Short mmCIF file of N, CA, C and O in Angstrom, two decimals:
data_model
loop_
_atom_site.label_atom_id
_atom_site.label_comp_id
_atom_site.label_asym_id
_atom_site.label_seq_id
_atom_site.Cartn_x
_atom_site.Cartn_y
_atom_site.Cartn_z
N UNK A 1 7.72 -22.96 4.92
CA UNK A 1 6.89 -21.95 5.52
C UNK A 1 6.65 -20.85 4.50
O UNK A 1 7.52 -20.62 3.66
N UNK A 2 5.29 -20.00 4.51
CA UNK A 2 5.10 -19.10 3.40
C UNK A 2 5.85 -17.84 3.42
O UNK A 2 7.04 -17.99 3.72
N UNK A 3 5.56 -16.92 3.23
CA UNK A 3 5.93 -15.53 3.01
C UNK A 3 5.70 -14.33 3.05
O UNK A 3 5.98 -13.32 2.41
N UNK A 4 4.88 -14.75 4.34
CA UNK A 4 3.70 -13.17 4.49
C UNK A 4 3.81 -12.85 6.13
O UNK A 4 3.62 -13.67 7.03
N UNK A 5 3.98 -12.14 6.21
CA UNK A 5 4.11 -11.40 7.44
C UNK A 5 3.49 -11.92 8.95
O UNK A 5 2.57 -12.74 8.94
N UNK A 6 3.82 -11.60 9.73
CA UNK A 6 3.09 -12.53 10.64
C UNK A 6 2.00 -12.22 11.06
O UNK A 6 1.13 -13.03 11.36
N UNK A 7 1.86 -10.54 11.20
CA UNK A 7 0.82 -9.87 11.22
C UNK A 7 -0.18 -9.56 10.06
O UNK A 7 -0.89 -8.56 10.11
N UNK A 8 -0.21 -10.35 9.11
CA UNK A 8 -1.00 -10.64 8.26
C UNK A 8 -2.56 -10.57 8.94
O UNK A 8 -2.79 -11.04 10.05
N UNK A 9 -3.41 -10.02 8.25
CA UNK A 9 -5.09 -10.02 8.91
C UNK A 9 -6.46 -10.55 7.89
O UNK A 9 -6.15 -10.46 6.70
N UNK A 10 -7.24 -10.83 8.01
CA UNK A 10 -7.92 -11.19 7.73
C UNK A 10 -8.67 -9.98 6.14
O UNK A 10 -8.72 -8.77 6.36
N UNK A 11 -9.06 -10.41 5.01
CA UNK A 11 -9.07 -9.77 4.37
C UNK A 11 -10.73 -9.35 4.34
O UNK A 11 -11.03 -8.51 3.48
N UNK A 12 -11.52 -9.72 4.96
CA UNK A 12 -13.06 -9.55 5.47
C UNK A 12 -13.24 -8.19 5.83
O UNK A 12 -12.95 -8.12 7.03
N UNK A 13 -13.56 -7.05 5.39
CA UNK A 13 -14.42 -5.78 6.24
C UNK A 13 -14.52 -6.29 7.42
O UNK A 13 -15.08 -7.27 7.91
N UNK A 14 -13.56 -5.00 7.98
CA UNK A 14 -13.65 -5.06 9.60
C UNK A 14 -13.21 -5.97 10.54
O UNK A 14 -13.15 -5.79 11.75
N UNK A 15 -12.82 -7.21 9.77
CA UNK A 15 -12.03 -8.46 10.53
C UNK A 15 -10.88 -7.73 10.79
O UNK A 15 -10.54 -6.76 10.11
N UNK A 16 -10.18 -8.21 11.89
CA UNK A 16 -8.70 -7.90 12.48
C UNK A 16 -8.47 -9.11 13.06
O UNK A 16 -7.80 -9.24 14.09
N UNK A 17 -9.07 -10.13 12.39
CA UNK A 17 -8.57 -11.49 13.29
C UNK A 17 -7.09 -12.26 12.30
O UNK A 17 -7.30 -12.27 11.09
N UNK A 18 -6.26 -12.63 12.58
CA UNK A 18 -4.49 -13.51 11.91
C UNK A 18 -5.54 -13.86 10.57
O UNK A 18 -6.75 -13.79 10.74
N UNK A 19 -5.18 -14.09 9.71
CA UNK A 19 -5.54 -14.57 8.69
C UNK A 19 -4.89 -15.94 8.77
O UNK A 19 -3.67 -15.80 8.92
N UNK A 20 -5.25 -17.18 8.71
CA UNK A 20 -5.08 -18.87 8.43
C UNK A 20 -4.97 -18.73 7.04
O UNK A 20 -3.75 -18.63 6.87
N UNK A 21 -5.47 -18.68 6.03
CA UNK A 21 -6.04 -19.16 4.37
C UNK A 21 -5.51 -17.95 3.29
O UNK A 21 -5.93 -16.80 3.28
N UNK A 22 -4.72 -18.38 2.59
CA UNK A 22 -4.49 -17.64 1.38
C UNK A 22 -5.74 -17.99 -0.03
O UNK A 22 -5.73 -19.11 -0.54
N UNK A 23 -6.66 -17.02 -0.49
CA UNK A 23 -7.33 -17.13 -1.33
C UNK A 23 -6.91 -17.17 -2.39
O UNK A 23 -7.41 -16.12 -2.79
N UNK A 24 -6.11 -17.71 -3.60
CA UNK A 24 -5.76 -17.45 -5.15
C UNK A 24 -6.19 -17.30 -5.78
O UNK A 24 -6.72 -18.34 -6.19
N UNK A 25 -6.59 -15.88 -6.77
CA UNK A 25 -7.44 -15.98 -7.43
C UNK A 25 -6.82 -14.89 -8.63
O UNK A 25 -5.76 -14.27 -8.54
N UNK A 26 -7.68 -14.86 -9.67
CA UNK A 26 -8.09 -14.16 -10.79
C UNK A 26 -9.31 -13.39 -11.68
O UNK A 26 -10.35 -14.01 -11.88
N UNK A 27 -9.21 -12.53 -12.00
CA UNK A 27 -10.45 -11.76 -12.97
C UNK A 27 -9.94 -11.94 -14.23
O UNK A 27 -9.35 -11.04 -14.82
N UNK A 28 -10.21 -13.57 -14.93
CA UNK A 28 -10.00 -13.87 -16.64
C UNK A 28 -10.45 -12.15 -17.24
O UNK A 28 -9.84 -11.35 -17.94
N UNK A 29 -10.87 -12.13 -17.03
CA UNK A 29 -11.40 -10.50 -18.21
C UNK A 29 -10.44 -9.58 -18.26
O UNK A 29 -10.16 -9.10 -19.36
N UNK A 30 -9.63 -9.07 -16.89
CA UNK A 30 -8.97 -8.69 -17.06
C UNK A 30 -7.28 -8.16 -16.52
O UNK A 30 -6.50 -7.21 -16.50
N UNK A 31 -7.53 -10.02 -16.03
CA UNK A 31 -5.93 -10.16 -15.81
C UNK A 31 -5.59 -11.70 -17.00
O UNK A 31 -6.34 -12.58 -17.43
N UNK A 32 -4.36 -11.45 -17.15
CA UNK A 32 -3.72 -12.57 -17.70
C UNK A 32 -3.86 -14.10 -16.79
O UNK A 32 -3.87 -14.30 -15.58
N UNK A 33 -3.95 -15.02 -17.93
CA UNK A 33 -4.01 -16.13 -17.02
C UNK A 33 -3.56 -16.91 -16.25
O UNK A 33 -4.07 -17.71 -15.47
N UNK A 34 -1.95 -16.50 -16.65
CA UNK A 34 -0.94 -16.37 -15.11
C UNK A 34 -0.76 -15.17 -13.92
O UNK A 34 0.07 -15.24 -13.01
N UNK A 35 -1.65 -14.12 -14.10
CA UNK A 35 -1.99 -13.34 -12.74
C UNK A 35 -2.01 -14.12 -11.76
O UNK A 35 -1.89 -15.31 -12.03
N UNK A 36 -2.12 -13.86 -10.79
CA UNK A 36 -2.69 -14.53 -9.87
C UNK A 36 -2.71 -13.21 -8.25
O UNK A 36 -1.87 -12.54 -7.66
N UNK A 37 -3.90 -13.42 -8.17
CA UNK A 37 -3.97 -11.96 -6.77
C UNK A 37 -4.56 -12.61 -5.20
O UNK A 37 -5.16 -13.68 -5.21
N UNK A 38 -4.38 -12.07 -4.27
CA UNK A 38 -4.53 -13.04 -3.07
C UNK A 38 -5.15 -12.14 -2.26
O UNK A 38 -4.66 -11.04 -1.97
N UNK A 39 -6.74 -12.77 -1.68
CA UNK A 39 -7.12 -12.34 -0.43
C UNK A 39 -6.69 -13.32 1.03
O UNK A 39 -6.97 -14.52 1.05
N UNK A 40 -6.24 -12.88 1.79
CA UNK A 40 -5.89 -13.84 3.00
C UNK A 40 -7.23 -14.18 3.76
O UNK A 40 -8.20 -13.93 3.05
N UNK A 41 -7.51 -14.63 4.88
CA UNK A 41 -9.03 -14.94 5.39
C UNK A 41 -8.45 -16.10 6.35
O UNK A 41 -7.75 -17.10 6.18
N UNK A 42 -9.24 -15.32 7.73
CA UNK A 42 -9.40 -16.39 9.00
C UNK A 42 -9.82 -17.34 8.97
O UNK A 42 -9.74 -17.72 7.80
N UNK A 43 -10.43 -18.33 9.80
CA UNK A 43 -11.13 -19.52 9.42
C UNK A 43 -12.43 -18.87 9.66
O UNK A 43 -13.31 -19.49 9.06
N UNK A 44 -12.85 -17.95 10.24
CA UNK A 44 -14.56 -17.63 10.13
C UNK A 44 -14.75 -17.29 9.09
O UNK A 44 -15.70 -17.86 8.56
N UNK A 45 -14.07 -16.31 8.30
CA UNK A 45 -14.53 -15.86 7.11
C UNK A 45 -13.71 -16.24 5.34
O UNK A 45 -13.59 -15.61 4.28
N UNK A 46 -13.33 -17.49 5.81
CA UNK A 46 -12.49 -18.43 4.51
C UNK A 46 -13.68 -19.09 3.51
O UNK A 46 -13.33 -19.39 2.37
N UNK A 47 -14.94 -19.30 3.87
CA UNK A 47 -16.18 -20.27 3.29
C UNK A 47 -16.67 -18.56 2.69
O UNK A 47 -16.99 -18.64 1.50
N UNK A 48 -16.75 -17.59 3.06
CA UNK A 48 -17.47 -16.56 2.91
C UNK A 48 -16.49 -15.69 1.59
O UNK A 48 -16.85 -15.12 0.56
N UNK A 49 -15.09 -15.91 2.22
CA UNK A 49 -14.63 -14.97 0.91
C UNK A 49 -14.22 -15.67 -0.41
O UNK A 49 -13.91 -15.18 -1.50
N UNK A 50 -14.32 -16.98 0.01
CA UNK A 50 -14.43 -18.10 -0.97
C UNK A 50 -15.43 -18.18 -2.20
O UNK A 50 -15.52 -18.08 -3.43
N UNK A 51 -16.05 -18.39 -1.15
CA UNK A 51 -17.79 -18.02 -2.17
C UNK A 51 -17.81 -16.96 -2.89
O UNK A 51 -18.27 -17.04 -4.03
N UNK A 52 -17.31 -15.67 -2.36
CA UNK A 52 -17.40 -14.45 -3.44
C UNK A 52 -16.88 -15.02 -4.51
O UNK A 52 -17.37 -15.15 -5.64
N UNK A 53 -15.81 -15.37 -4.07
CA UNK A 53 -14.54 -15.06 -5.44
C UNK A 53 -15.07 -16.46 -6.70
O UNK A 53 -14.88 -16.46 -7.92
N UNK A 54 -15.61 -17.31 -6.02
CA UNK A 54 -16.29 -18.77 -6.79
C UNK A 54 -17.34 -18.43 -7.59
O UNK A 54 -17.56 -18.60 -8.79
N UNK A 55 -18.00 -17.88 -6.65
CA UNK A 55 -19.02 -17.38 -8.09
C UNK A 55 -19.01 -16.81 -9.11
O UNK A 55 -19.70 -16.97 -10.12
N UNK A 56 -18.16 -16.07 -8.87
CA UNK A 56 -17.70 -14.75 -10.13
C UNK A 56 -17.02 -15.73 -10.63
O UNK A 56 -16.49 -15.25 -11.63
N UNK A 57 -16.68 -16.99 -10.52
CA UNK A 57 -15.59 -17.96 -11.50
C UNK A 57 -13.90 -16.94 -11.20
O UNK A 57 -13.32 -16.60 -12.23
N UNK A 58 -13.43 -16.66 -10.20
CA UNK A 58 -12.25 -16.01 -9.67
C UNK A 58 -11.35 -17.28 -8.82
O UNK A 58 -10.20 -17.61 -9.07
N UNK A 59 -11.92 -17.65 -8.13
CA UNK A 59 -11.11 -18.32 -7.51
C UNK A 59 -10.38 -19.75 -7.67
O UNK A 59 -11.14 -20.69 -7.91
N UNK A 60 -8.96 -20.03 -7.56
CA UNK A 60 -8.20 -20.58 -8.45
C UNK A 60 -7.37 -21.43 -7.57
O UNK A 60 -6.74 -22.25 -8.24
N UNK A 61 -7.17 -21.52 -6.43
CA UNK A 61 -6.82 -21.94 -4.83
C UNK A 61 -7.01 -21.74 -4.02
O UNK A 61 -6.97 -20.52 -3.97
N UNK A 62 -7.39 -22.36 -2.53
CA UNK A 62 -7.25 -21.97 -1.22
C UNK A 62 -6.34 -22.84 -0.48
O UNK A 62 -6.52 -24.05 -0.33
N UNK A 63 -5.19 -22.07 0.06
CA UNK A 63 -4.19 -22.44 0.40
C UNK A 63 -4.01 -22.20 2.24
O UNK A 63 -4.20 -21.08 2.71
N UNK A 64 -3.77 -22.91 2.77
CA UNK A 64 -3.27 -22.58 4.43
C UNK A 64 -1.98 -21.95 4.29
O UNK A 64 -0.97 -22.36 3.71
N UNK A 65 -2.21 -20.80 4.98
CA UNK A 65 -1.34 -19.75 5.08
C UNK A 65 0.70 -20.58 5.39
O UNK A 65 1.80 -20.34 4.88
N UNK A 66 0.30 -21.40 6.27
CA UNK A 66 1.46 -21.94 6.30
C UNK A 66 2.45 -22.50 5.19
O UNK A 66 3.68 -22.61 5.25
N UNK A 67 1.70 -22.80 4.27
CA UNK A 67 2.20 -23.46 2.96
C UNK A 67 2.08 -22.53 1.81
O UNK A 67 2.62 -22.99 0.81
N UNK A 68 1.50 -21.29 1.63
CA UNK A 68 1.43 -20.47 0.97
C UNK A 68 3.04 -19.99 0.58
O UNK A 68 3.90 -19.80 1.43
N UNK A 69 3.29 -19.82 -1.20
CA UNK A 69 4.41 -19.18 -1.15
C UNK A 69 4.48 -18.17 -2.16
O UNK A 69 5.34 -18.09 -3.04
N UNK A 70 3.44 -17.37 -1.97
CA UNK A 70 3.25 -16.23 -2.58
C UNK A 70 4.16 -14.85 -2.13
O UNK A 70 3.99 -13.78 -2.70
#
């Protein structure tokens, strides 16, 4: 089981819904390439904060919160 609180929330503006999905990600420019920084995200908004972080070339895993061991 992961390591995040139970009341964990959704990392979306204005969401207050449990967060499901750990996002893994990085900014190569200017984190090291073992950084690694995490947005959490419900299942409505997991395709949406995904996409941010993908385009910018950031995102590095998406993990179900359950298996997350950040």
């Amino acid at each position: 089981m992961g390591n995040t609180a139970p009341d964990t929330h959704c990392s979306r503006r204005d969401c207050r819904a449990a967060a499901d999905w750990a996002l893994v990600w990085n900014n190569p420019k200017i984190h090291t390439p073992d950084r690694r920084k995490v947005w959490v995200a419900c299942d409505e908004h997991r395709e949406y904060l995904a996409n941010f972080l993908d385009m910018r070339g950031f995102l590095r895993e998406t993990v179900p919160m359950a298996e997350f061991e950040g």
